[in-house]
Amino acid sequence: MLRTEQLSLARQIDLVFKELQEELSGLSSGTVFVQIRNNVIGKFGIRHNPLAGRSGTFAAEQEGLTLEQQSSFRLMALESLKYKRRWTHGEISYEFALRQGMVVVDATLESNYNMANLMIRYPRNVQADNDKFYG
């Protein structure tokens, strides 16, 4: 059996969209997010846009994404991975909406770094730091 860390990030994105298929079929807008650690997707899901309520009830979504629109969305998500550079930890958010029958997607790539990891990789030389700052 394959472990998640053995799958490419693109294949993991494919799995995310497969898992979210039913939920996306009931939504016309929102944000799909994937949280990445060591190039492995851990947590993922959808942030739904606020539900509009009137007179004590919420109206159901009129229509969600069709399978064709979901396929287009997935391809755009995969395309956005080309803009991910060097980082291994972070989050990618895909804000989506239906506009005139087409799915429109804005991708936001967020890298995260850990200062503790940098301190291990670049150990601090206290005397050199003092000389640099104090002359």
Tab-separated table of C-alpha atoms in Angstrom:
chain	number	residue	atom	x	y	z
A	1	MET	CA	0.000	0.000	0.000
A	2	LEU	CA	1.307	3.455	-0.942
A	3	ARG	CA	1.850	6.025	1.767
A	4	THR	CA	0.788	9.631	1.205
A	5	GLU	CA	4.375	10.889	1.208
A	6	GLN	CA	5.111	8.586	-1.754
A	7	LEU	CA	2.554	10.410	-3.937
A	8	SER	CA	3.377	13.547	-5.905
A	9	LEU	CA	1.680	16.733	-4.776
A	10	ALA	CA	-0.289	16.747	-8.055
A	11	ARG	CA	-1.630	13.236	-7.350
A	12	GLN	CA	-2.569	14.329	-3.823
A	13	ILE	CA	-4.512	17.300	-5.280
A	14	ASP	CA	-6.349	14.814	-7.531
A	15	LEU	CA	-7.333	12.802	-4.452
A	16	VAL	CA	-8.522	15.949	-2.658
A	17	PHE	CA	-10.840	16.862	-5.528
A	18	LYS	CA	-12.149	13.304	-5.728
A	19	GLU	CA	-12.957	13.389	-2.011
A	20	LEU	CA	-14.665	16.811	-2.268
A	21	GLN	CA	-16.706	15.933	-5.379
A	22	GLU	CA	-20.043	15.493	-3.617
A	23	GLU	CA	-19.608	18.640	-1.535
A	24	LEU	CA	-18.599	20.720	-4.591
A	25	SER	CA	-21.677	19.494	-6.466
A	26	GLY	CA	-23.792	21.418	-3.958
A	27	LEU	CA	-21.794	24.671	-3.975
A	28	SER	CA	-21.556	27.536	-6.432
A	29	SER	CA	-18.805	29.396	-4.514
A	30	GLY	CA	-16.375	29.030	-1.638
A	31	THR	CA	-12.720	28.279	-0.981
A	32	VAL	CA	-10.986	24.907	-1.244
A	33	PHE	CA	-7.861	24.803	0.926
A	34	VAL	CA	-5.006	22.332	1.315
A	35	GLN	CA	-2.465	22.507	4.120
A	36	ILE	CA	0.954	21.163	3.182
A	37	ARG	CA	3.772	19.912	5.402
A	38	ASN	CA	6.881	18.317	3.882
A	39	ASN	CA	5.103	18.353	0.493
A	40	VAL	CA	2.328	16.171	1.917
A	41	ILE	CA	-1.266	17.367	2.177
A	42	GLY	CA	-2.533	16.914	5.694
A	43	LYS	CA	-5.705	18.860	6.290
A	44	PHE	CA	-7.947	19.985	3.437
A	45	GLY	CA	-11.523	21.078	2.975
A	46	ILE	CA	-13.885	23.793	1.839
A	47	ARG	CA	-14.639	27.112	3.470
A	48	HIS	CA	-18.210	27.768	2.423
A	49	ASN	CA	-19.308	31.285	1.674
A	50	PRO	CA	-21.772	32.615	4.238
A	51	LEU	CA	-25.276	31.190	3.973
A	52	ALA	CA	-27.953	33.797	3.346
A	53	GLY	CA	-30.896	33.568	5.727
A	54	ARG	CA	-34.224	35.349	5.772
A	55	SER	CA	-37.278	35.038	7.991
A	56	GLY	CA	-35.594	32.450	10.185
A	57	THR	CA	-34.596	30.032	7.394
A	58	PHE	CA	-31.691	29.449	5.068
A	59	ALA	CA	-32.254	28.985	1.358
A	60	ALA	CA	-30.529	25.991	-0.204
A	61	GLU	CA	-27.953	26.555	-2.961
A	62	GLN	CA	-29.648	26.708	-6.342
A	63	GLU	CA	-26.959	24.748	-8.149
A	64	GLY	CA	-23.456	23.526	-7.523
A	65	LEU	CA	-20.521	22.684	-9.734
A	66	THR	CA	-21.197	20.134	-12.477
A	67	LEU	CA	-18.700	17.327	-13.073
A	68	GLU	CA	-17.340	19.246	-16.072
A	69	GLN	CA	-16.883	22.411	-13.978
A	70	GLN	CA	-15.213	20.381	-11.229
A	71	SER	CA	-12.830	18.892	-13.808
A	72	SER	CA	-11.957	22.397	-15.020
A	73	PHE	CA	-11.431	23.511	-11.410
A	74	ARG	CA	-9.151	20.517	-10.730
A	75	LEU	CA	-7.062	21.267	-13.841
A	76	MET	CA	-6.620	24.895	-12.746
A	77	ALA	CA	-5.571	23.705	-9.273
A	78	LEU	CA	-2.976	21.399	-10.832
A	79	GLU	CA	-1.765	24.222	-13.091
A	80	SER	CA	-1.245	26.467	-10.049
A	81	LEU	CA	1.342	24.013	-8.679
A	82	LYS	CA	3.744	25.298	-11.358
A	83	TYR	CA	3.984	28.518	-9.320
A	84	LYS	CA	4.993	26.757	-6.101
A	85	ARG	CA	8.721	27.353	-5.675
A	86	ARG	CA	11.076	25.566	-3.272
A	87	TRP	CA	8.825	25.648	-0.204
A	88	THR	CA	7.610	22.458	1.442
A	89	HIS	CA	5.306	23.826	4.158
A	90	GLY	CA	2.302	26.098	3.668
A	91	GLU	CA	-1.237	26.345	2.358
A	92	ILE	CA	-2.855	26.713	-1.028
A	93	SER	CA	-6.331	28.234	-1.207
A	94	TYR	CA	-8.530	28.084	-4.284
A	95	GLU	CA	-11.348	30.632	-4.144
A	96	PHE	CA	-14.006	29.613	-6.658
A	97	ALA	CA	-17.313	30.915	-7.983
A	98	LEU	CA	-19.683	30.185	-10.835
A	99	ARG	CA	-19.987	33.102	-13.243
A	100	GLN	CA	-22.186	32.802	-16.316
A	101	GLY	CA	-21.898	29.011	-16.224
A	102	MET	CA	-18.088	28.996	-15.934
A	103	VAL	CA	-16.075	28.269	-12.833
A	104	VAL	CA	-13.673	31.099	-11.960
A	105	VAL	CA	-10.740	30.301	-9.651
A	106	ASP	CA	-8.232	32.496	-7.800
A	107	ALA	CA	-5.319	30.579	-6.255
A	108	THR	CA	-3.350	31.850	-3.268
A	109	LEU	CA	-0.089	30.089	-2.407
A	110	GLU	CA	1.213	30.652	1.115
A	111	SER	CA	4.637	29.388	2.196
A	112	ASN	CA	5.455	28.763	5.869
A	113	TYR	CA	8.927	28.561	7.364
A	114	ASN	CA	10.073	27.609	10.852
A	115	MET	CA	12.796	29.716	12.486
A	116	ALA	CA	13.891	26.775	14.650
A	117	ASN	CA	14.773	24.831	11.490
A	118	LEU	CA	16.881	27.761	10.256
A	119	MET	CA	18.775	27.901	13.536
A	120	ILE	CA	19.736	24.236	13.116
A	121	ARG	CA	20.761	24.729	9.492
A	122	TYR	CA	22.629	28.009	10.122
A	123	PRO	CA	24.041	27.837	13.658
A	124	ARG	CA	24.551	31.200	15.223
A	125	ASN	CA	28.069	32.508	15.681
A	126	VAL	CA	27.647	34.893	18.638
A	127	GLN	CA	31.027	36.637	18.279
A	128	ALA	CA	30.562	37.244	14.523
A	129	ASP	CA	27.072	38.671	15.174
A	130	ASN	CA	28.446	41.004	17.861
A	131	ASP	CA	31.282	42.184	15.589
A	132	LYS	CA	28.829	42.861	12.757
A	133	PHE	CA	26.420	44.913	14.900
A	134	TYR	CA	28.780	46.595	17.344
A	135	GLY	CA	31.719	47.160	15.191
